[in-house]
Short mmCIF file of C-alpha atoms in Angstrom, two decimals:
data_model
loop_
_atom_site.label_atom_id
_atom_site.label_comp_id
_atom_site.label_asym_id
_atom_site.label_seq_id
_atom_site.Cartn_x
_atom_site.Cartn_y
_atom_site.Cartn_z
CA MET H 224 10.58 1.80 -15.20
CA SER H 225 13.84 1.26 -14.53
CA THR H 226 14.75 -1.18 -11.35
CA SER H 227 16.12 1.77 -9.02
CA PRO H 228 13.19 3.99 -7.97
CA SER H 229 12.58 7.37 -9.70
CA TYR H 230 11.06 9.80 -7.42
CA SER H 231 9.49 12.13 -10.03
CA TYR H 232 6.04 11.55 -8.50
CA VAL H 233 6.20 13.58 -5.56
CA ASN H 234 7.92 16.49 -3.85
CA THR H 235 9.16 14.82 -0.50
CA ARG H 236 10.07 18.08 1.17
CA GLY H 237 7.67 18.41 3.88
CA TYR H 238 3.92 16.95 4.80
CA SER H 239 1.80 19.20 2.66
CA ASP H 240 -0.07 17.94 0.22
CA ASP H 241 -3.15 18.96 -1.98
CA ASN H 242 -5.49 18.04 0.95
CA GLY H 243 -3.54 17.54 4.05
CA TYR H 244 -2.03 20.16 7.07
CA ASP H 245 0.75 22.00 6.45
CA ASP H 246 2.15 24.27 9.63
CA SER H 247 5.11 25.26 7.89
CA ASN H 248 4.55 29.26 8.29
CA GLU H 249 2.45 28.81 11.64
CA LYS H 250 3.46 30.97 14.64
CA ILE H 251 4.88 29.29 17.35
CA PRO H 252 4.18 30.53 20.90
CA SER H 253 6.25 31.93 23.66
CA VAL H 254 7.18 30.14 26.44
CA ASN H 255 8.18 31.20 29.90
CA TRP H 256 11.39 29.47 30.89
CA GLN H 257 11.72 30.85 34.31
CA PRO H 258 9.93 28.11 35.84
CA TYR H 259 12.20 25.56 34.31
CA GLN H 260 15.32 26.87 35.68
CA GLU H 261 13.78 27.47 39.01
CA MET H 262 13.00 23.85 38.99
CA ASN H 263 17.06 23.39 37.68
CA VAL H 264 15.48 21.98 34.46
CA LEU H 265 17.81 24.55 32.67
CA THR H 266 20.80 26.39 33.61
CA PRO H 267 20.71 30.03 33.73
CA LEU H 268 22.46 29.77 30.09
CA GLU H 269 20.42 27.45 28.63
CA LYS H 270 17.30 29.50 29.66
CA MET H 271 19.14 32.77 28.22
CA ARG H 272 19.44 30.44 24.87
CA MET H 273 15.85 29.65 24.93
CA ASP H 274 14.63 33.05 25.84
CA ALA H 275 16.38 34.18 22.63
CA LEU H 276 14.02 32.35 20.60
CA ASN H 277 10.91 33.78 22.47
CA LYS H 278 12.02 36.86 20.73
CA THR H 279 10.72 36.13 17.09
CA LYS H 280 7.86 34.16 16.17
CA ASP H 281 8.22 32.73 12.38
CA VAL H 282 10.32 30.26 11.36
CA GLU H 283 12.97 32.49 9.21
CA LYS H 284 13.77 34.74 12.25
CA ILE H 285 14.19 31.44 14.40
CA THR H 286 16.51 29.86 12.10
CA GLN H 287 18.49 33.11 11.84
CA THR H 288 18.44 33.33 15.85
CA VAL H 289 19.77 29.74 16.26
CA ILE H 290 22.58 30.98 14.07
CA GLU H 291 23.20 34.14 15.61
CA VAL H 292 23.17 32.33 19.14
CA GLN H 293 25.55 29.97 18.06
CA LEU H 294 28.01 32.69 17.00
CA VAL H 295 27.41 34.88 19.96
CA TRP H 296 28.01 32.29 22.67
CA SER H 297 30.45 30.27 20.61
CA MET H 298 28.23 27.32 20.52
CA ASN H 299 28.37 24.99 17.90
CA ALA H 300 24.82 23.24 16.47
CA ARG H 301 25.87 19.88 18.43
CA GLU H 302 25.26 21.97 21.81
CA TYR H 303 21.93 23.40 20.77
CA VAL H 304 20.55 19.73 20.01
CA GLU H 305 21.79 18.62 22.96
CA LEU H 306 19.73 21.44 24.87
CA LEU H 307 16.54 20.72 22.76
CA ILE H 308 16.97 17.05 23.59
CA LYS H 309 17.27 17.51 26.93
CA LEU H 310 13.96 19.55 26.93
CA LEU H 311 12.42 16.53 25.28
CA TYR H 312 13.45 14.26 28.05
CA SER H 313 13.08 16.86 30.84
CA ILE H 314 9.75 18.44 29.96
CA HIS H 315 6.18 16.65 30.85
CA GLN H 316 3.79 19.57 30.18
CA ASP H 317 2.08 18.88 26.58
CA VAL H 318 1.97 22.54 26.00
CA THR H 319 5.68 23.23 26.18
CA LEU H 320 6.56 19.51 24.92
CA LYS H 321 4.57 20.93 21.45
CA TYR H 322 6.52 24.12 21.42
CA VAL H 323 9.94 22.20 21.56
CA LEU H 324 8.73 19.61 19.29
CA GLN H 325 7.30 22.53 16.78
CA LEU H 326 10.47 24.10 17.06
CA ILE H 327 12.55 20.94 16.35
CA ASP H 328 10.40 20.30 13.19
CA LEU H 329 10.66 23.95 11.65
CA LEU H 330 14.61 23.76 11.92
CA PHE H 331 14.61 20.20 10.47
CA ASP H 332 12.76 22.07 7.47
CA ASN H 333 14.56 24.85 7.33
CA SER H 334 18.10 24.03 8.30
CA PRO H 335 19.87 21.16 6.67
CA LYS H 336 23.02 21.58 8.82
CA PHE H 337 20.64 21.22 12.08
CA LEU H 338 19.16 18.25 10.79
CA ARG H 339 22.51 16.59 10.24
CA GLU H 340 23.81 17.70 13.52
CA PHE H 341 20.89 16.33 15.35
CA HIS H 342 21.25 12.88 13.60
CA GLN H 343 24.86 12.84 14.78
CA ALA H 344 23.66 13.75 18.53
CA ARG H 345 23.25 11.40 22.01
CA ASN H 346 26.20 8.80 20.88
CA ASP H 347 24.67 8.40 17.21
CA ASN H 348 21.00 7.63 18.59
CA PRO H 349 19.05 10.62 18.62
CA TYR H 350 15.93 8.50 17.75
CA THR H 351 14.93 7.69 21.50
CA PRO H 352 13.37 10.92 22.73
CA PHE H 353 10.94 11.31 19.92
CA LEU H 354 10.13 7.51 20.06
CA ARG H 355 9.13 7.54 23.87
CA LEU H 356 6.74 10.37 22.93
CA LEU H 357 4.83 8.45 20.17
CA THR H 358 2.76 7.11 23.10
CA LYS H 359 1.06 10.43 23.39
CA THR H 360 -2.47 10.50 22.72
CA ASP H 361 -2.45 14.37 21.56
CA VAL H 362 -2.10 13.75 17.52
CA TYR H 363 -0.23 16.84 17.15
CA MET H 364 2.55 15.85 19.27
CA VAL H 365 2.41 12.33 17.41
CA GLU H 366 2.55 14.15 14.21
CA LYS H 367 5.61 16.01 14.88
CA CYS H 368 7.32 13.21 16.28
CA VAL H 369 6.79 11.15 13.56
CA LYS H 370 7.75 13.74 11.12
CA SER H 371 10.77 14.11 13.10
CA LEU H 372 11.73 10.60 13.11
CA THR H 373 11.17 10.24 9.33
CA ALA H 374 13.57 12.97 8.64
CA LEU H 375 16.25 11.43 10.94
CA PHE H 376 15.75 8.05 9.52
CA SER H 377 16.04 9.45 5.77
CA GLN H 378 19.30 10.43 6.71
CA ASP H 379 20.54 6.85 7.41
CA VAL H 380 18.74 3.83 8.45
CA GLU H 381 21.43 0.80 8.27
CA ILE H 382 22.64 1.35 11.79
CA HIS H 383 19.62 1.65 13.73
CA THR H 384 17.50 -0.94 12.52
CA GLN H 385 15.85 -1.72 16.11
CA GLU H 386 14.80 1.92 16.56
CA LEU H 387 13.56 1.91 12.89
CA GLY H 388 11.85 -1.57 13.42
CA ALA H 389 9.98 0.35 16.48
CA PHE H 390 9.01 3.20 14.38
CA LEU H 391 7.83 1.16 11.69
CA GLU H 392 5.79 -0.86 14.07
CA VAL H 393 4.08 2.42 15.29
CA ILE H 394 3.32 3.53 12.02
CA THR H 395 1.53 0.11 11.41
CA ASN H 396 -0.37 0.59 14.58
CA GLN H 397 -1.52 3.91 13.48
CA LEU H 398 -2.53 2.60 10.06
CA GLU H 399 -4.80 0.11 11.36
CA GLN H 400 -6.66 2.88 12.93
CA GLY H 401 -6.81 4.34 9.41
CA ASP H 402 -10.63 3.81 8.63
CA LYS H 403 -11.54 5.69 11.80
CA ASP H 404 -8.72 8.31 11.74
CA GLU H 405 -7.92 10.22 8.63
CA ARG H 406 -5.33 12.46 9.68
CA ARG H 407 -3.16 9.61 11.49
CA ALA H 408 -3.61 7.47 8.28
CA LYS H 409 -2.13 10.52 6.06
CA MET H 410 0.60 11.14 8.58
CA CYS H 411 1.64 7.34 8.34
CA VAL H 412 1.65 7.61 4.35
CA HIS H 413 3.17 10.93 4.16
CA ALA H 414 6.53 9.29 6.42
CA LEU H 415 6.41 5.90 4.64
CA MET H 416 6.61 8.02 1.08
CA VAL H 417 9.93 8.87 2.73
CA LEU H 418 11.01 5.92 4.30
CA LEU H 419 10.22 3.20 1.69
CA ARG H 420 12.72 4.81 -0.48
CA LYS H 421 15.32 2.46 1.45
CA ASP H 422 15.15 -1.24 0.82
CA GLU H 423 16.22 -1.88 4.59
CA CYS H 424 12.87 0.14 5.43
CA ARG H 425 10.61 -1.92 2.78
CA THR H 426 12.02 -5.39 4.57
CA LEU H 427 11.21 -3.93 8.10
CA PHE H 428 8.00 -2.63 7.28
CA TYR H 429 6.51 -5.95 5.87
CA THR H 430 7.99 -7.79 8.54
CA ALA H 431 6.30 -5.42 11.28
CA ARG H 432 3.13 -6.36 9.22
CA GLY H 433 2.60 -3.01 7.68
CA VAL H 434 1.30 -4.42 4.17
CA PRO H 435 -2.26 -4.81 4.88
CA PRO H 436 -3.29 -2.00 6.71
CA LEU H 437 -1.46 -0.03 4.11
CA ILE H 438 -3.45 -1.63 1.01
CA SER H 439 -6.57 -1.59 2.76
CA LEU H 440 -6.40 2.07 2.70
CA LEU H 441 -7.42 1.90 -0.90
CA LYS H 442 -10.69 0.87 0.14
CA TYR H 443 -11.10 3.44 2.85
CA TYR H 444 -10.40 6.57 0.82
CA SER H 445 -11.69 5.24 -2.48
CA GLY H 446 -13.03 8.84 -2.97
CA ASP H 447 -9.94 10.78 -2.21
CA ALA H 448 -7.55 11.08 -5.33
CA GLN H 449 -4.87 12.29 -3.45
CA MET H 450 -5.01 9.88 -0.74
CA LEU H 451 -5.10 7.23 -3.46
CA TYR H 452 -2.23 8.43 -5.21
CA GLU H 453 0.09 8.74 -2.28
CA THR H 454 -1.17 5.27 -0.85
CA ILE H 455 -0.57 3.40 -4.30
CA PHE H 456 3.01 5.68 -4.34
CA CYS H 457 3.74 3.65 -1.14
CA ILE H 458 3.06 0.15 -2.50
CA TRP H 459 5.15 0.98 -5.70
CA LEU H 460 7.89 1.63 -3.60
CA LEU H 461 7.37 -1.79 -1.83
CA SER H 462 7.28 -3.21 -5.25
CA PHE H 463 11.14 -3.00 -5.56
CA ASN H 464 11.55 -5.46 -2.76
CA LYS H 465 10.54 -9.10 -4.17
CA ASN H 466 9.86 -10.14 -0.63
CA SER H 467 7.44 -7.35 -0.27
CA VAL H 468 5.68 -8.09 -3.70
CA GLU H 469 4.70 -11.58 -2.52
CA HIS H 470 3.05 -9.62 0.83
CA VAL H 471 1.37 -7.24 -1.33
CA ARG H 472 -0.02 -9.92 -3.66
CA GLY H 473 -1.57 -11.82 -0.66
CA GLU H 474 -3.80 -8.85 0.24
CA ASN H 475 -5.80 -9.11 -2.90
CA LEU H 476 -4.35 -6.09 -4.37
CA SER H 477 -4.94 -6.88 -8.21
CA ALA H 478 -8.77 -6.29 -7.16
CA LYS H 479 -8.17 -3.33 -5.21
CA ILE H 480 -6.12 -1.55 -7.82
CA HIS H 481 -8.59 -2.51 -10.59
CA GLU H 482 -11.41 -0.90 -8.58
CA VAL H 483 -8.99 2.34 -8.52
CA LEU H 484 -8.30 2.16 -12.39
CA LYS H 485 -11.94 1.93 -12.91
CA THR H 486 -12.98 4.77 -11.20
CA GLN H 487 -10.40 7.26 -10.91
CA GLN H 488 -10.20 10.29 -13.49
CA LYS H 489 -6.86 11.69 -12.10
CA GLU H 490 -3.87 11.26 -14.40
CA LYS H 491 -1.26 10.97 -11.57
CA VAL H 492 -3.55 8.27 -10.01
CA ILE H 493 -3.77 6.60 -13.22
CA ARG H 494 -0.07 6.68 -13.70
CA VAL H 495 1.42 5.35 -10.47
CA SER H 496 -1.04 2.58 -10.65
CA LEU H 497 0.10 1.52 -14.10
CA SER H 498 3.79 2.05 -12.76
CA THR H 499 3.02 -0.21 -9.99
CA ILE H 500 1.14 -2.92 -11.99
CA LYS H 501 4.37 -3.03 -14.10
CA ASN H 502 6.70 -3.64 -11.39
CA LEU H 503 4.92 -5.97 -9.53
CA ILE H 504 4.43 -7.87 -12.68
CA LYS H 505 8.38 -7.92 -13.12
CA ASN H 506 8.88 -9.02 -9.66
CA ASN H 507 6.37 -11.72 -9.71
CA ILE H 508 4.96 -13.38 -12.74
CA LYS H 509 2.23 -14.64 -10.94
CA PHE H 510 0.59 -11.11 -10.40
CA ILE H 511 -0.28 -11.00 -13.88
CA ASN H 512 -2.46 -13.96 -13.61
CA ASP H 513 -4.18 -12.19 -10.44
CA LEU H 514 -4.80 -8.92 -12.72
CA ILE H 515 -6.30 -11.06 -15.33
CA ASN H 516 -8.72 -12.84 -13.28
CA VAL H 517 -10.14 -9.89 -12.04
CA SER H 518 -10.55 -8.46 -15.72
CA VAL H 519 -8.11 -5.71 -15.79
CA PRO H 520 -7.24 -6.21 -19.47
CA ARG H 521 -10.63 -5.23 -20.20
CA THR H 522 -10.20 -2.26 -18.30
CA LEU H 523 -6.70 -1.09 -19.64
CA LEU H 524 -8.64 -1.33 -23.21
CA ASN H 525 -11.21 1.04 -21.88
CA LEU H 526 -8.52 3.35 -20.58
CA GLN H 527 -6.49 2.93 -24.06
CA LYS H 528 -9.76 4.87 -25.71
CA ARG H 529 -9.20 8.15 -23.44
CA ASN H 530 -7.43 11.17 -24.22
CA PHE H 531 -4.53 11.56 -21.83
CA GLU H 532 -2.24 14.36 -21.53
CA ASP H 533 0.44 12.24 -20.49
CA LYS H 534 1.60 10.19 -23.07
CA ASP H 535 3.58 7.99 -20.46
CA ILE H 536 0.28 6.57 -19.92
CA LEU H 537 -0.53 5.45 -23.17
CA ASP H 538 2.82 3.54 -23.32
CA ASP H 539 2.43 2.06 -20.26
CA LEU H 540 -1.02 0.83 -21.35
CA LYS H 541 0.06 -0.68 -24.47
CA VAL H 542 2.95 -2.29 -23.08
CA LEU H 543 0.66 -3.82 -19.99
CA ILE H 544 -1.99 -5.05 -22.85
CA ASP H 545 0.58 -6.39 -25.04
CA LEU H 546 2.13 -8.45 -21.90
CA MET H 547 -1.11 -9.57 -21.13
CA GLU H 548 -2.51 -10.84 -24.27
CA VAL H 549 0.68 -12.80 -24.70
CA HIS H 550 0.21 -14.32 -21.13
CA ILE H 551 -3.14 -15.05 -22.15
CA ASP H 552 -2.18 -16.95 -25.34
CA GLU H 553 0.42 -18.93 -23.63
CA MET H 554 -1.86 -19.88 -20.79
CA SER H 555 -4.87 -20.73 -22.98
CA SER H 556 -3.77 -24.28 -24.22
CA PHE H 557 -6.22 -27.32 -23.75
CA ASP H 558 -3.26 -29.37 -22.80
CA GLU H 559 -2.13 -27.27 -20.10
CA TYR H 560 -5.84 -27.63 -18.72
CA ARG H 561 -6.12 -30.92 -19.18
CA GLN H 562 -2.87 -31.63 -17.01
CA GLU H 563 -4.43 -29.39 -14.20
CA ALA H 564 -7.57 -31.11 -14.20
CA LEU H 565 -5.83 -34.58 -14.01
CA SER H 566 -4.05 -33.18 -11.32
CA GLY H 567 -6.98 -32.59 -9.25
CA HIS H 568 -5.50 -29.29 -7.97
CA LEU H 569 -6.79 -26.12 -9.85
CA GLU H 570 -5.47 -22.57 -9.52
CA TRP H 571 -6.66 -19.46 -10.86
CA SER H 572 -5.28 -18.84 -14.03
CA PRO H 573 -6.30 -16.86 -17.60
CA VAL H 574 -7.40 -20.42 -18.93
CA HIS H 575 -10.58 -20.52 -16.54
CA THR H 576 -11.78 -17.04 -16.98
CA SER H 577 -11.02 -16.52 -20.94
CA GLU H 578 -14.01 -16.86 -23.20
CA LYS H 579 -11.59 -17.75 -26.18
CA PHE H 580 -10.62 -20.67 -24.21
CA TRP H 581 -13.96 -21.81 -23.90
CA LYS H 582 -15.12 -21.05 -27.15
CA GLU H 583 -12.06 -22.45 -28.84
CA ASN H 584 -11.80 -25.53 -26.94
CA LEU H 585 -15.36 -26.58 -26.27
CA ASN H 586 -15.61 -29.80 -28.49
CA LYS H 587 -12.06 -31.27 -27.17
CA PHE H 588 -13.99 -31.96 -23.68
CA GLU H 589 -16.05 -34.30 -25.74
CA GLN H 590 -12.86 -36.88 -26.22
CA ASN H 591 -12.72 -40.20 -24.44
CA ASN H 592 -16.26 -40.00 -23.48
CA PHE H 593 -15.90 -36.54 -21.63
CA TYR H 594 -13.05 -37.70 -19.35
CA ILE H 595 -11.84 -34.29 -18.88
CA LEU H 596 -15.39 -33.06 -17.61
CA ARG H 597 -15.66 -36.32 -15.35
CA GLU H 598 -11.96 -35.37 -13.78
CA LEU H 599 -13.61 -31.88 -13.29
CA ILE H 600 -16.63 -33.06 -11.52
CA LYS H 601 -14.07 -35.12 -8.95
CA CYS H 602 -12.59 -31.79 -8.16
CA LEU H 603 -15.62 -31.04 -6.63
CA ASP H 604 -15.02 -33.41 -3.63
CA SER H 605 -11.58 -31.98 -2.99
CA GLU H 606 -10.71 -30.97 0.29
CA VAL H 607 -9.30 -27.70 -1.17
CA PRO H 608 -11.84 -24.78 -1.24
CA GLN H 609 -10.39 -23.10 -4.19
CA THR H 610 -10.31 -26.27 -6.16
CA LYS H 611 -13.76 -26.90 -5.45
CA ALA H 612 -14.73 -23.19 -6.38
CA ILE H 613 -12.89 -23.27 -9.66
CA ALA H 614 -14.51 -26.83 -10.34
CA CYS H 615 -18.00 -24.73 -10.06
CA HIS H 616 -16.92 -21.97 -12.26
CA ASP H 617 -15.50 -24.21 -15.02
CA LEU H 618 -18.75 -26.35 -14.85
CA GLY H 619 -20.58 -23.16 -15.20
CA GLN H 620 -18.59 -22.11 -18.27
CA PHE H 621 -19.16 -25.71 -19.47
CA VAL H 622 -23.00 -25.22 -19.53
CA ARG H 623 -22.95 -21.71 -20.97
CA TYR H 624 -20.90 -22.92 -23.95
CA TYR H 625 -22.03 -26.35 -24.38
CA PRO H 626 -25.31 -27.15 -26.33
CA ARG H 627 -26.05 -30.25 -23.86
CA GLY H 628 -24.01 -29.27 -21.29
CA LYS H 629 -27.06 -28.96 -18.76
CA LYS H 630 -28.38 -32.53 -19.48
CA LEU H 631 -24.48 -34.25 -19.16
CA ILE H 632 -23.98 -32.22 -15.64
CA GLU H 633 -26.95 -33.61 -14.62
CA ASP H 634 -26.55 -37.21 -15.94
CA LEU H 635 -23.36 -37.28 -14.42
CA GLY H 636 -24.32 -36.45 -11.15
CA ALA H 637 -22.79 -32.97 -10.68
CA LYS H 638 -26.08 -30.88 -10.35
CA VAL H 639 -26.52 -32.23 -6.90
CA LYS H 640 -22.91 -31.79 -5.71
CA ILE H 641 -22.99 -28.42 -6.92
CA ILE H 642 -26.09 -27.36 -5.38
CA GLU H 643 -25.01 -28.80 -1.81
CA LEU H 644 -21.85 -26.54 -2.24
CA MET H 645 -23.96 -23.61 -2.11
CA GLU H 646 -24.16 -24.09 1.76
CA TYR H 647 -20.44 -24.88 1.97
CA GLY H 648 -18.40 -23.46 4.62
CA ASN H 649 -16.27 -21.04 2.47
CA ASP H 650 -17.56 -17.63 0.73
CA GLU H 651 -15.83 -18.26 -2.82
CA VAL H 652 -17.11 -22.14 -3.10
CA ARG H 653 -20.60 -20.78 -2.11
CA LYS H 654 -20.36 -18.31 -4.76
CA HIS H 655 -19.30 -20.23 -7.56
CA ALA H 656 -21.63 -22.93 -6.45
CA LEU H 657 -24.53 -20.33 -6.61
CA LEU H 658 -23.45 -19.16 -10.16
CA CYS H 659 -22.98 -22.76 -11.85
CA THR H 660 -26.32 -23.50 -10.43
CA GLN H 661 -28.16 -20.31 -11.73
CA LYS H 662 -26.35 -21.16 -15.01
CA ILE H 663 -27.64 -24.59 -14.77
CA MET H 664 -31.43 -23.67 -13.88
CA ILE H 665 -31.99 -20.86 -16.14
CA GLN H 666 -33.32 -20.97 -19.73
CA ASN H 667 -31.29 -17.88 -20.99
CA TRP H 668 -28.17 -17.49 -18.83
CA GLU H 669 -27.34 -14.07 -20.58
CA MET H 670 -30.34 -12.66 -18.35
CA LEU H 671 -27.87 -13.30 -15.52
CA ASN H 672 -26.28 -9.77 -14.76
CA ILE H 673 -23.22 -11.52 -13.41
CA GLY H 674 -19.77 -12.15 -14.29
CA VAL H 675 -18.85 -15.77 -15.57
#
């Protein structure tokens, strides 16, 4: 994939999707504007202009009416925009506000000129009237505001970073409710599919702490192929920003996207997942270690056996499989392992989880009276939980593959330490201490239905 995003994945016109809500053909109600004239909210001329829209119900006729109104009253589009913005500020009844918001939405969708004029309104700040309405509890009104703001910001984001930042904070807050409110979650994802095309938006989005709740959607909607596709598309867009990649990596994305690859049948979901992985690796090579540690290479090999209609998927699979095999070979050297063990600071990398490494290098642990094994046992006393966990894991691997491994571990005093770590105050340490203990205790470790 090129360094510049290509957006062939998705139709960005509007918000409709396979499962989503689409009101582009919905009839809009009439509004009695007379009381608003009597309250001096509208002038007589403004009331006449709004009444003209009450004569028709569908979007095509409304759009044509707007054009005709402009011609009849020598009124340019900017004046019509100002009238609608005035109504957004002046009206407090939800029913009438819904009418105005839906009218603006329909005009944005069907009149590019109207959208451009609206974008240039109110001293080049057309965002405020929508931002102030985002506090409404009515989800329909919030949807319309989010959609309109997305359309406006897609015109230009460079100048109004303060307003855009405020909008993305709202999106983040809505995403945090994504496990409880599917409609709001989809509303936010649809907006991000448009907004994250611009790098300024990517930076502001991770600054607003939007990455964690976005990635959480992969868990909440694991059975919704369309939602998975759209969420991963947003992550793919984020992957073009190197700073965003670090935030994405910190949310354990490797395990979540691995689960998608294992369970999803939809080709478009697999395609966008593979493209995302390629881009993440390109912008942060450490991500490849994360993928290897959760057994993604094995899943990619299984996917390679499927008969995909989209041949690009097979091409991406080959590229990723080859890349990971090279990386595993490079990282699976005993010299590198020795240096890491002697440093007393262990990090998850392919060398720890590679069966090939343990099978090919097991005898090297015998060198100098098992001094590398002794250094590994010292790591059990580290103050860093990750180092403790990896030491437990590696000692379990040694027990698994080395014929006298159990006796050596016990003679060197490691068994007692590992058992004690089963009650340590860290989930990862407890998990690997338990697995290691099981391997020490069991006569035939293959009876364990666990990962190694």
